[in-house]
Short mmCIF file of C-alpha atoms and ligand atoms in Angstrom, two decimals:
data_model
loop_
_atom_site.label_atom_id
_atom_site.label_comp_id
_atom_site.label_asym_id
_atom_site.label_seq_id
_atom_site.Cartn_x
_atom_site.Cartn_y
_atom_site.Cartn_z
CA MET S 27 50.63 -153.57 -74.50
CA THR S 28 52.83 -154.88 -76.53
CA ALA S 29 52.37 -154.84 -80.43
CA LYS S 30 50.79 -157.99 -82.46
CA THR S 31 50.21 -158.64 -85.99
CA TYR S 32 47.13 -160.74 -86.85
CA TRP S 33 46.83 -162.42 -90.31
CA LEU S 34 42.70 -163.11 -91.29
CA GLU S 35 42.03 -165.57 -93.73
CA HIS S 36 39.14 -163.64 -94.58
CA ALA S 37 38.24 -159.93 -93.26
CA TRP S 38 34.58 -158.33 -93.55
CA LEU S 39 35.89 -154.61 -94.47
CA ASP S 40 32.23 -153.07 -94.35
CA THR S 41 31.35 -153.76 -97.86
CA HIS S 42 32.67 -156.88 -98.93
CA VAL S 43 34.80 -159.70 -97.86
CA GLU S 44 38.73 -159.50 -98.52
CA PRO S 45 40.98 -162.65 -98.58
CA GLY S 46 44.60 -162.25 -96.93
CA VAL S 47 44.45 -159.81 -94.67
CA ALA S 48 47.53 -158.52 -91.96
CA MET S 49 46.28 -156.38 -89.16
CA ASP S 50 48.57 -154.77 -86.75
CA VAL S 51 47.56 -154.20 -83.37
CA LYS S 52 49.17 -151.76 -80.48
CA ASP S 53 47.84 -150.52 -77.27
CA GLY S 54 44.66 -151.86 -77.88
CA ARG S 55 43.81 -150.55 -81.27
CA ILE S 56 44.20 -151.65 -84.60
CA THR S 57 47.33 -149.49 -86.32
CA THR S 58 47.43 -150.69 -89.90
CA VAL S 59 45.59 -153.04 -92.45
CA ARG S 60 47.47 -154.69 -94.96
CA THR S 61 45.44 -155.83 -98.08
CA SER S 62 46.90 -158.62 -100.50
CA THR S 63 48.43 -160.72 -98.09
CA PRO S 64 48.09 -164.16 -99.07
CA THR S 65 50.33 -165.84 -96.69
CA PRO S 66 50.61 -165.13 -93.13
CA PRO S 67 53.77 -162.58 -92.04
CA PRO S 68 56.25 -164.63 -89.84
CA GLY S 69 55.08 -164.47 -86.36
CA ALA S 70 51.60 -163.68 -86.98
CA GLU S 71 48.74 -165.19 -85.11
CA ILE S 72 46.67 -166.77 -87.71
CA LEU S 73 42.50 -166.45 -87.59
CA ARG S 74 41.13 -169.06 -90.01
CA GLY S 75 37.57 -168.08 -91.32
CA LEU S 76 35.49 -164.58 -91.51
CA THR S 77 36.97 -162.06 -88.78
CA LEU S 78 34.34 -159.33 -88.49
CA PRO S 79 34.34 -156.24 -86.48
CA GLY S 80 33.21 -157.25 -82.56
CA LEU S 81 29.50 -157.59 -82.17
CA ALA S 82 27.51 -155.01 -79.65
CA ASN S 83 24.83 -156.53 -77.55
CA THR S 84 23.44 -152.89 -76.91
CA HIS S 85 20.57 -154.31 -74.74
CA SER S 86 21.11 -156.83 -71.91
CA HIS S 87 19.30 -157.47 -68.51
CA ALA S 88 22.00 -160.21 -67.19
CA PHE S 89 20.22 -161.51 -64.78
CA HIS S 90 17.01 -163.01 -67.05
CA ARG S 91 19.44 -165.69 -68.16
CA ALA S 92 18.44 -167.54 -64.95
CA LEU S 93 15.29 -167.52 -66.87
CA ARG S 94 16.14 -169.72 -70.01
CA GLY S 95 13.94 -172.76 -70.44
CA THR S 96 12.26 -172.27 -67.26
CA VAL S 97 9.98 -169.60 -68.46
CA GLN S 98 8.91 -171.94 -71.58
CA VAL S 99 6.73 -174.02 -69.65
CA GLY S 100 3.10 -173.19 -69.61
CA SER S 101 1.31 -170.28 -71.45
CA GLY S 102 0.53 -166.33 -70.63
CA THR S 103 1.73 -163.10 -71.69
CA PHE S 104 4.45 -160.60 -71.20
CA TRP S 105 2.97 -159.74 -67.61
CA THR S 106 2.95 -162.95 -66.51
CA TRP S 107 6.52 -163.88 -67.53
CA ARG S 108 7.53 -160.74 -65.52
CA GLU S 109 6.26 -162.06 -62.19
CA VAL S 110 8.87 -165.06 -62.86
CA MET S 111 11.45 -162.39 -63.65
CA TYR S 112 10.49 -160.19 -60.97
CA ALA S 113 11.13 -163.47 -58.22
CA THR S 114 14.54 -163.94 -59.90
CA ALA S 115 15.26 -160.84 -59.14
CA ASP S 116 14.71 -160.90 -55.61
CA ARG S 117 16.95 -163.56 -54.69
CA LEU S 118 20.40 -162.13 -56.37
CA THR S 119 22.89 -160.29 -54.15
CA PRO S 120 26.01 -158.48 -55.21
CA ASP S 121 27.79 -161.49 -54.98
CA THR S 122 25.54 -163.78 -56.54
CA TYR S 123 24.65 -161.44 -59.40
CA ARG S 124 28.73 -160.78 -60.19
CA ASP S 125 28.79 -164.58 -60.27
CA LEU S 126 26.01 -164.90 -62.84
CA ALA S 127 26.68 -161.79 -65.22
CA ARG S 128 30.73 -162.85 -65.37
CA ALA S 129 29.23 -166.53 -66.87
CA VAL S 130 26.73 -164.51 -69.06
CA TYR S 131 29.18 -162.03 -70.01
CA ALA S 132 31.60 -165.13 -70.83
CA GLU S 133 29.16 -166.97 -73.34
CA MET S 134 28.40 -163.50 -74.75
CA ALA S 135 32.28 -163.63 -75.58
CA LEU S 136 31.92 -167.05 -76.84
CA ALA S 137 29.19 -165.82 -79.35
CA GLY S 138 31.71 -163.09 -80.33
CA VAL S 139 30.30 -159.94 -78.63
CA THR S 140 32.87 -157.67 -77.25
CA ALA S 141 30.80 -154.75 -75.66
CA VAL S 142 27.67 -155.00 -73.91
CA GLY S 143 24.80 -152.54 -72.69
CA GLU S 144 24.11 -153.77 -69.47
CA PHE S 145 20.41 -151.74 -68.54
CA HIS S 146 20.37 -152.10 -65.11
CA TYR S 147 17.61 -151.45 -62.44
CA LEU S 148 18.11 -153.93 -59.84
CA HIS S 149 20.23 -151.23 -57.34
CA HIS S 150 19.15 -152.09 -53.94
CA ALA S 151 18.77 -154.58 -51.13
CA PRO S 152 14.98 -156.22 -51.07
CA GLY S 153 12.78 -153.69 -49.35
CA GLY S 154 14.65 -150.82 -51.24
CA THR S 155 17.26 -150.45 -48.41
CA PRO S 156 20.57 -149.41 -49.97
CA TYR S 157 23.67 -151.34 -49.91
CA ALA S 158 26.54 -150.17 -47.78
CA ASP S 159 27.94 -149.39 -51.22
CA PRO S 160 25.00 -147.90 -52.87
CA ASN S 161 26.63 -148.74 -56.42
CA ALA S 162 27.54 -152.60 -55.43
CA MET S 163 24.99 -154.01 -57.98
CA GLY S 164 26.09 -151.68 -60.93
CA GLU S 165 29.81 -152.23 -59.57
CA ALA S 166 29.24 -156.31 -59.53
CA LEU S 167 28.18 -155.85 -62.95
CA ILE S 168 31.49 -153.74 -64.27
CA GLU S 169 33.73 -156.24 -62.65
CA ALA S 170 31.72 -159.18 -64.03
CA ALA S 171 32.37 -157.96 -67.64
CA ALA S 172 36.18 -157.70 -66.78
CA ASP S 173 36.25 -160.99 -65.69
CA ALA S 174 34.84 -161.98 -68.60
CA GLY S 175 37.04 -159.88 -71.04
CA VAL S 176 34.15 -157.73 -73.08
CA ARG S 177 33.46 -153.97 -72.45
CA VAL S 178 30.26 -152.71 -70.73
CA THR S 179 28.05 -149.92 -71.03
CA LEU S 180 26.72 -149.65 -67.34
CA LEU S 181 23.12 -148.00 -68.48
CA ASP S 182 21.91 -147.51 -65.16
CA THR S 183 18.54 -147.10 -65.04
CA ALA S 184 15.82 -144.94 -63.39
CA TYR S 185 12.78 -146.85 -62.05
CA LEU S 186 10.34 -145.41 -59.66
CA SER S 187 7.01 -145.94 -60.35
CA SER S 188 5.39 -149.24 -61.31
CA GLY S 189 2.70 -147.13 -63.29
CA PHE S 190 1.43 -143.80 -64.44
CA GLY S 191 0.82 -142.27 -60.58
CA GLN S 192 1.49 -145.15 -58.60
CA ARG S 193 4.32 -146.43 -56.24
CA PRO S 194 6.57 -149.15 -56.88
CA ASP S 195 5.12 -152.52 -55.64
CA HIS S 196 7.35 -154.74 -53.40
CA HIS S 197 9.54 -156.32 -55.73
CA GLN S 198 10.12 -152.90 -57.52
CA LEU S 199 11.18 -151.24 -54.11
CA ARG S 200 14.85 -152.80 -55.02
CA PHE S 201 14.59 -150.67 -58.50
CA SER S 202 13.64 -147.44 -56.98
CA ASP S 203 15.93 -144.46 -55.72
CA GLY S 204 12.98 -142.52 -54.84
CA SER S 205 13.37 -139.77 -57.26
CA ALA S 206 15.38 -138.79 -60.40
CA GLN S 207 17.20 -136.80 -58.44
CA ALA S 208 18.43 -139.52 -56.12
CA TRP S 209 18.93 -141.46 -58.67
CA ALA S 210 21.45 -138.96 -60.24
CA GLU S 211 22.82 -138.39 -57.42
CA ARG S 212 24.05 -141.89 -56.92
CA CYS S 213 25.14 -142.71 -60.33
CA SER S 214 27.23 -139.71 -60.53
CA VAL S 215 29.57 -141.85 -58.42
CA LEU S 216 30.06 -144.25 -60.72
CA LYS S 217 32.84 -143.48 -63.35
CA ASP S 218 34.12 -144.52 -66.81
CA GLN S 219 36.96 -147.34 -66.91
CA ASP S 220 39.14 -148.75 -69.71
CA HIS S 221 36.50 -151.40 -70.42
CA ALA S 222 33.57 -149.70 -68.94
CA ARG S 223 31.35 -146.50 -69.95
CA ILE S 224 28.60 -145.12 -67.63
CA GLY S 225 25.22 -144.43 -69.50
CA ALA S 226 21.67 -143.64 -68.20
CA ALA S 227 18.62 -145.38 -68.85
CA ILE S 228 14.79 -144.57 -68.06
CA HIS S 229 13.39 -147.51 -67.80
CA SER S 230 9.95 -147.02 -69.67
CA VAL S 231 7.25 -143.97 -69.26
CA ARG S 232 5.58 -146.12 -66.77
CA ALA S 233 8.51 -146.06 -64.45
CA VAL S 234 9.69 -142.86 -64.58
CA PRO S 235 6.98 -139.98 -63.86
CA ALA S 236 6.87 -137.35 -66.55
CA GLY S 237 7.80 -134.77 -64.55
CA GLN S 238 11.02 -136.23 -63.85
CA LEU S 239 12.02 -137.40 -67.03
CA ALA S 240 14.18 -134.14 -67.81
CA THR S 241 16.18 -134.66 -64.96
CA VAL S 242 17.53 -137.91 -66.69
CA ALA S 243 17.80 -136.89 -69.90
CA ARG S 244 20.02 -133.77 -68.63
CA TRP S 245 22.02 -136.09 -66.33
CA ALA S 246 23.26 -138.01 -69.64
CA GLU S 247 23.33 -134.55 -71.89
CA GLU S 248 26.06 -133.01 -69.21
CA ARG S 249 28.19 -136.32 -69.64
CA ARG S 250 27.03 -136.70 -73.33
CA ALA S 251 26.48 -140.44 -72.34
CA PRO S 252 23.86 -142.54 -74.05
CA LEU S 253 20.35 -143.05 -73.25
CA HIS S 254 17.89 -145.97 -73.28
CA VAL S 255 14.70 -146.32 -72.81
CA HIS S 256 12.30 -149.21 -73.15
CA LEU S 257 9.73 -147.69 -75.66
CA SER S 258 6.31 -149.24 -76.69
CA GLU S 259 6.66 -152.85 -76.41
CA GLN S 260 3.57 -153.50 -75.55
CA THR S 261 -0.06 -151.89 -76.21
CA ALA S 262 -0.82 -151.46 -72.75
CA GLU S 263 1.92 -149.13 -71.97
CA ASN S 264 0.66 -146.91 -74.84
CA ASP S 265 -2.83 -147.32 -73.81
CA ALA S 266 -1.78 -145.95 -69.90
CA CYS S 267 -0.01 -143.30 -71.30
CA ARG S 268 -2.74 -142.22 -73.52
CA ALA S 269 -5.35 -142.42 -70.44
CA ALA S 270 -2.53 -140.43 -68.11
CA HIS S 271 -1.29 -138.04 -70.63
CA GLY S 272 -3.24 -138.13 -73.39
CA CYS S 273 -0.36 -138.85 -75.75
CA THR S 274 1.70 -141.79 -76.62
CA PRO S 275 4.95 -142.73 -75.09
CA THR S 276 7.25 -141.59 -78.01
CA GLU S 277 5.39 -138.00 -77.98
CA LEU S 278 5.74 -137.84 -73.90
CA LEU S 279 9.47 -138.54 -74.03
CA ALA S 280 10.11 -135.65 -77.09
CA GLU S 281 8.02 -133.24 -74.96
CA HIS S 282 10.28 -133.85 -72.26
CA GLY S 283 13.94 -133.40 -74.31
CA VAL S 284 14.36 -137.42 -74.18
CA LEU S 285 14.69 -137.92 -77.87
CA GLY S 286 17.95 -137.00 -80.16
CA PRO S 287 21.22 -138.76 -81.80
CA ARG S 288 22.35 -140.35 -77.82
CA THR S 289 19.15 -142.08 -77.19
CA THR S 290 18.16 -145.22 -78.00
CA GLY S 291 14.52 -146.61 -77.91
CA VAL S 292 14.49 -150.08 -77.09
CA HIS S 293 11.64 -152.23 -79.03
CA ASN S 294 9.81 -149.61 -80.59
CA THR S 295 7.28 -151.94 -81.16
CA HIS S 296 3.73 -150.43 -81.37
CA LEU S 297 4.27 -146.68 -82.88
CA THR S 298 1.94 -144.45 -84.63
CA ASP S 299 3.21 -142.85 -88.02
CA GLU S 300 3.81 -139.45 -85.72
CA ASP S 301 5.71 -141.69 -83.57
CA ILE S 302 8.17 -143.02 -86.35
CA ALA S 303 8.55 -139.41 -87.37
CA LEU S 304 9.39 -138.08 -84.29
CA ILE S 305 12.02 -140.77 -83.43
CA GLY S 306 13.94 -140.71 -86.97
CA GLY S 307 13.48 -136.95 -87.34
CA SER S 308 15.14 -136.68 -83.97
CA GLY S 309 18.16 -139.16 -84.92
CA THR S 310 16.93 -141.32 -81.92
CA GLY S 311 18.20 -145.07 -82.45
CA THR S 312 16.31 -148.21 -82.20
CA CYS S 313 17.33 -151.40 -80.61
CA MET S 314 15.87 -154.23 -81.93
CA CYS S 315 15.49 -157.43 -79.84
CA PRO S 316 13.94 -159.74 -82.02
CA THR S 317 14.68 -163.18 -80.25
CA THR S 318 13.23 -161.59 -76.93
CA GLU S 319 9.93 -160.04 -78.99
CA ARG S 320 9.11 -163.19 -80.33
CA ASP S 321 9.51 -164.82 -77.24
CA LEU S 322 7.44 -162.85 -74.85
CA ALA S 323 4.73 -162.40 -77.86
CA ASP S 324 5.35 -158.48 -78.13
CA GLY S 325 4.92 -158.08 -81.85
CA ILE S 326 6.93 -157.26 -84.83
CA GLY S 327 8.30 -153.54 -84.49
CA PRO S 328 8.56 -151.18 -87.55
CA ALA S 329 12.17 -151.15 -88.15
CA VAL S 330 11.92 -150.95 -91.83
CA ALA S 331 9.84 -147.32 -91.51
CA LEU S 332 12.32 -146.48 -88.38
CA GLN S 333 15.57 -146.48 -90.29
CA LYS S 334 14.33 -144.99 -93.19
CA ALA S 335 13.16 -141.98 -91.09
CA GLY S 336 16.48 -141.79 -89.94
CA SER S 337 16.54 -144.05 -86.54
CA PRO S 338 20.07 -146.05 -86.92
CA LEU S 339 19.69 -149.56 -86.05
CA SER S 340 21.29 -152.08 -83.07
CA LEU S 341 20.84 -155.36 -81.69
CA GLY S 342 20.35 -156.85 -78.30
CA SER S 343 19.56 -160.08 -76.44
CA ASP S 344 17.73 -158.59 -73.96
CA SER S 345 16.11 -161.29 -71.95
CA HIS S 346 18.70 -163.68 -73.16
CA ALA S 347 16.12 -166.71 -74.13
CA VAL S 348 19.09 -167.07 -76.48
CA ILE S 349 22.18 -165.26 -76.94
CA ASP S 350 23.43 -165.34 -80.65
CA LEU S 351 23.60 -161.89 -82.29
CA LEU S 352 23.78 -163.45 -85.71
CA GLU S 353 20.38 -164.63 -84.99
CA GLU S 354 18.97 -161.24 -83.55
CA ALA S 355 20.63 -159.94 -87.13
CA ARG S 356 18.98 -162.25 -89.29
CA ALA S 357 15.52 -162.56 -87.12
CA MET S 358 15.22 -158.79 -87.90
CA GLU S 359 15.06 -159.35 -91.52
CA LEU S 360 13.32 -162.76 -91.57
CA ASN S 361 10.55 -161.04 -89.30
CA GLU S 362 9.95 -158.78 -91.88
CA ARG S 363 9.98 -161.05 -94.50
CA LEU S 364 6.98 -163.04 -92.76
CA ARG S 365 5.04 -159.97 -92.29
CA THR S 366 5.54 -158.36 -95.93
CA ARG S 367 5.72 -161.63 -97.96
CA THR S 368 8.77 -160.19 -99.57
CA ARG S 369 12.44 -160.76 -99.60
CA GLY S 370 15.83 -158.66 -99.12
CA HIS S 371 14.72 -155.51 -96.46
CA TRP S 372 18.43 -155.84 -95.34
CA THR S 373 21.54 -156.66 -97.15
CA ALA S 374 23.98 -159.05 -94.76
CA ALA S 375 26.32 -155.86 -94.92
CA ALA S 376 23.24 -153.68 -93.15
CA LEU S 377 22.69 -156.29 -90.80
CA LEU S 378 26.25 -156.60 -89.81
CA ARG S 379 26.33 -152.67 -89.32
CA ALA S 380 23.13 -152.91 -86.88
CA ALA S 381 25.28 -155.96 -84.97
CA SER S 382 28.63 -154.02 -84.77
CA ALA S 383 29.04 -150.29 -85.60
CA ASP S 384 25.71 -148.76 -85.02
CA GLY S 385 25.31 -151.04 -82.06
CA HIS S 386 28.82 -149.67 -80.62
CA ALA S 387 27.56 -145.94 -81.23
CA ALA S 388 24.59 -146.30 -79.28
CA LEU S 389 26.57 -147.65 -76.22
CA GLY S 390 28.74 -144.70 -76.64
CA TRP S 391 32.31 -146.70 -77.90
CA ASP S 392 33.01 -144.29 -80.72
CA GLY S 393 36.05 -145.78 -83.48
CA ALA S 394 34.83 -149.56 -82.86
CA GLY S 395 32.74 -151.87 -85.16
CA THR S 396 34.97 -151.55 -88.02
CA LEU S 397 38.57 -153.13 -89.34
CA GLU S 398 40.47 -150.11 -89.89
CA PRO S 399 43.56 -148.19 -88.43
CA GLY S 400 42.59 -146.16 -85.22
CA ALA S 401 39.56 -148.78 -84.59
CA LEU S 402 39.81 -150.23 -81.16
CA ALA S 403 41.17 -153.94 -81.50
CA ASP S 404 37.86 -155.67 -81.18
CA PHE S 405 36.98 -158.45 -83.46
CA THR S 406 35.47 -161.62 -83.90
CA THR S 407 36.44 -164.66 -86.03
CA VAL S 408 33.39 -167.12 -87.73
CA ALA S 409 34.32 -170.36 -89.03
CA LEU S 410 33.74 -171.05 -92.28
CA ASP S 411 34.28 -174.77 -92.47
CA SER S 412 31.83 -176.13 -90.08
CA VAL S 413 28.78 -177.95 -90.59
CA ARG S 414 26.48 -174.78 -91.31
CA THR S 415 28.94 -172.35 -93.04
CA ALA S 416 30.59 -174.87 -95.11
CA GLY S 417 29.91 -174.91 -99.07
CA PRO S 418 29.29 -171.28 -100.15
CA PRO S 419 32.12 -169.46 -101.35
CA PRO S 420 34.21 -167.05 -99.14
CA ARG S 421 33.41 -163.81 -100.93
CA LEU S 422 29.88 -164.85 -99.57
CA GLY S 423 31.08 -165.14 -96.45
CA ALA S 424 28.91 -162.44 -94.92
CA GLU S 425 25.90 -163.45 -96.34
CA THR S 426 26.78 -167.06 -95.31
CA THR S 427 27.41 -165.93 -91.49
CA VAL S 428 24.28 -163.57 -91.05
CA PHE S 429 21.75 -166.51 -92.50
CA ALA S 430 23.23 -169.69 -91.59
CA ALA S 431 25.65 -169.44 -89.09
CA SER S 432 25.30 -169.44 -85.32
CA ALA S 433 27.16 -168.34 -82.04
CA ALA S 434 28.73 -171.40 -82.13
CA ASP S 435 30.45 -171.08 -85.28
CA VAL S 436 32.71 -168.43 -83.59
CA SER S 437 36.07 -169.46 -82.79
CA HIS S 438 37.64 -166.33 -81.80
CA THR S 439 37.16 -163.01 -79.59
CA VAL S 440 39.76 -160.20 -79.40
CA VAL S 441 38.70 -157.20 -77.37
CA GLY S 442 41.24 -154.22 -77.03
CA GLY S 443 43.99 -156.33 -78.62
CA ARG S 444 43.56 -159.30 -76.08
CA HIS S 445 42.84 -162.53 -77.16
CA VAL S 446 39.69 -163.36 -74.96
CA VAL S 447 38.13 -166.71 -76.77
CA ARG S 448 40.82 -168.56 -78.96
CA ASP S 449 39.49 -171.54 -80.95
CA GLY S 450 36.31 -171.45 -79.06
CA VAL S 451 37.70 -171.80 -75.46
CA HIS S 452 37.07 -168.90 -73.31
CA ALA S 453 40.89 -167.58 -72.06
CA LEU S 454 39.30 -166.18 -68.47
CA VAL S 455 36.41 -168.15 -67.58
CA PRO S 456 37.83 -172.13 -67.89
CA ASP S 457 34.55 -173.59 -67.85
CA VAL S 458 31.37 -171.04 -69.02
CA PRO S 459 28.75 -174.10 -68.92
CA LYS S 460 29.75 -174.62 -65.35
CA ALA S 461 29.94 -171.11 -64.50
CA LEU S 462 26.48 -170.70 -65.98
CA ALA S 463 25.29 -173.69 -64.40
CA ASP S 464 26.71 -173.04 -60.50
CA ALA S 465 25.26 -169.30 -60.83
CA VAL S 466 22.02 -170.30 -62.08
CA ALA S 467 21.66 -173.11 -59.58
CA ALA S 468 22.62 -170.81 -56.60
CA LEU S 469 19.66 -168.67 -57.60
CA HIS S 470 17.07 -171.44 -57.67
CA GLY S 471 18.47 -172.92 -54.38
ZN1 ZN R 224 14.78 -154.85 -71.70
#
């Protein structure tokens, strides 16, 4: 790949907004960052607005995008929502999933996302029969990310039971490999690519029998791969775990060697003080998904306490009720304000760190999420002259971006030095709304 120079009108350099920065990029990485460059060098590509490190969407289920809007009619709980979600899952094939995921990942690129963690459990054909290529669904997702120009960490998910001691129900047969050993054998065939990392996931303590948790943890350990797990999103999971094992889901994971610095608990909503100490003390990360957690009426997780205990925070759009990492970042802070009736739990800098550097780390992308020499050339530019962002001085660009901008203000997204979104237009998927509409219509018939 040829070398290229970008001139950033304003750059977010982890602690402050720097005006006038020239950034050289070669072979997909940033090679130099020159501050005090008030005018663009000849031939440089000009990025007006505030350029941030690329955003990491740490928790995604791409197919949930097909539920947007349709699940907002009527009432119910997480569990009634899940029935609708399963009905959608039943209709997906590798071809329709590739089309849908390509459109969803293109929507993410338009929102400034450069890496996505796909928590993937829809492995087999309806009824549980493996496809001719047992990884056809996972490969479709990896291909979709390439087509949309973003990085993906495929968190291949073990999902073996419908509850403690219960066989998978008819929907869940598509998710199950039968045993953690069979899961490990299937995903061992998947290989990292330039734009793709293979990681592991335990769907939840409900979905993997306690005696098989260590098999998944060991698989991730041997590969030094990220390991994610839905954790205590619902109090019903805690109650069922206590009834089956006499302990909390966090304690069960700790006992079976699942916690640790390469592990991320997703949601971590309903925890005891002991759970928080176990998660933080082991360096296990926490992925908050505030727009989904509020959409599904989950509750507000103890993110402040978790971070204080030692758990790095990341953010995900999960069910894709909306895809907007800036909204996830501000929602984490604003939820806490509502809960405590005090302000300022995180700075804009800390929220951007969760949305980028710490999210990338949780997905196994080292050296990403910062604008410095040697880092991956993954970045995104937010307009500071839109109807939402005009007014505040550029030195407050991080505060303006986190607390007032939306995905609609993203004008550029560059991944590995490739300009994927330019002036708000996706370079690889020409009409993203149509791609989304077609892919969703194909599922709903
Ligand atoms: Zn999830």
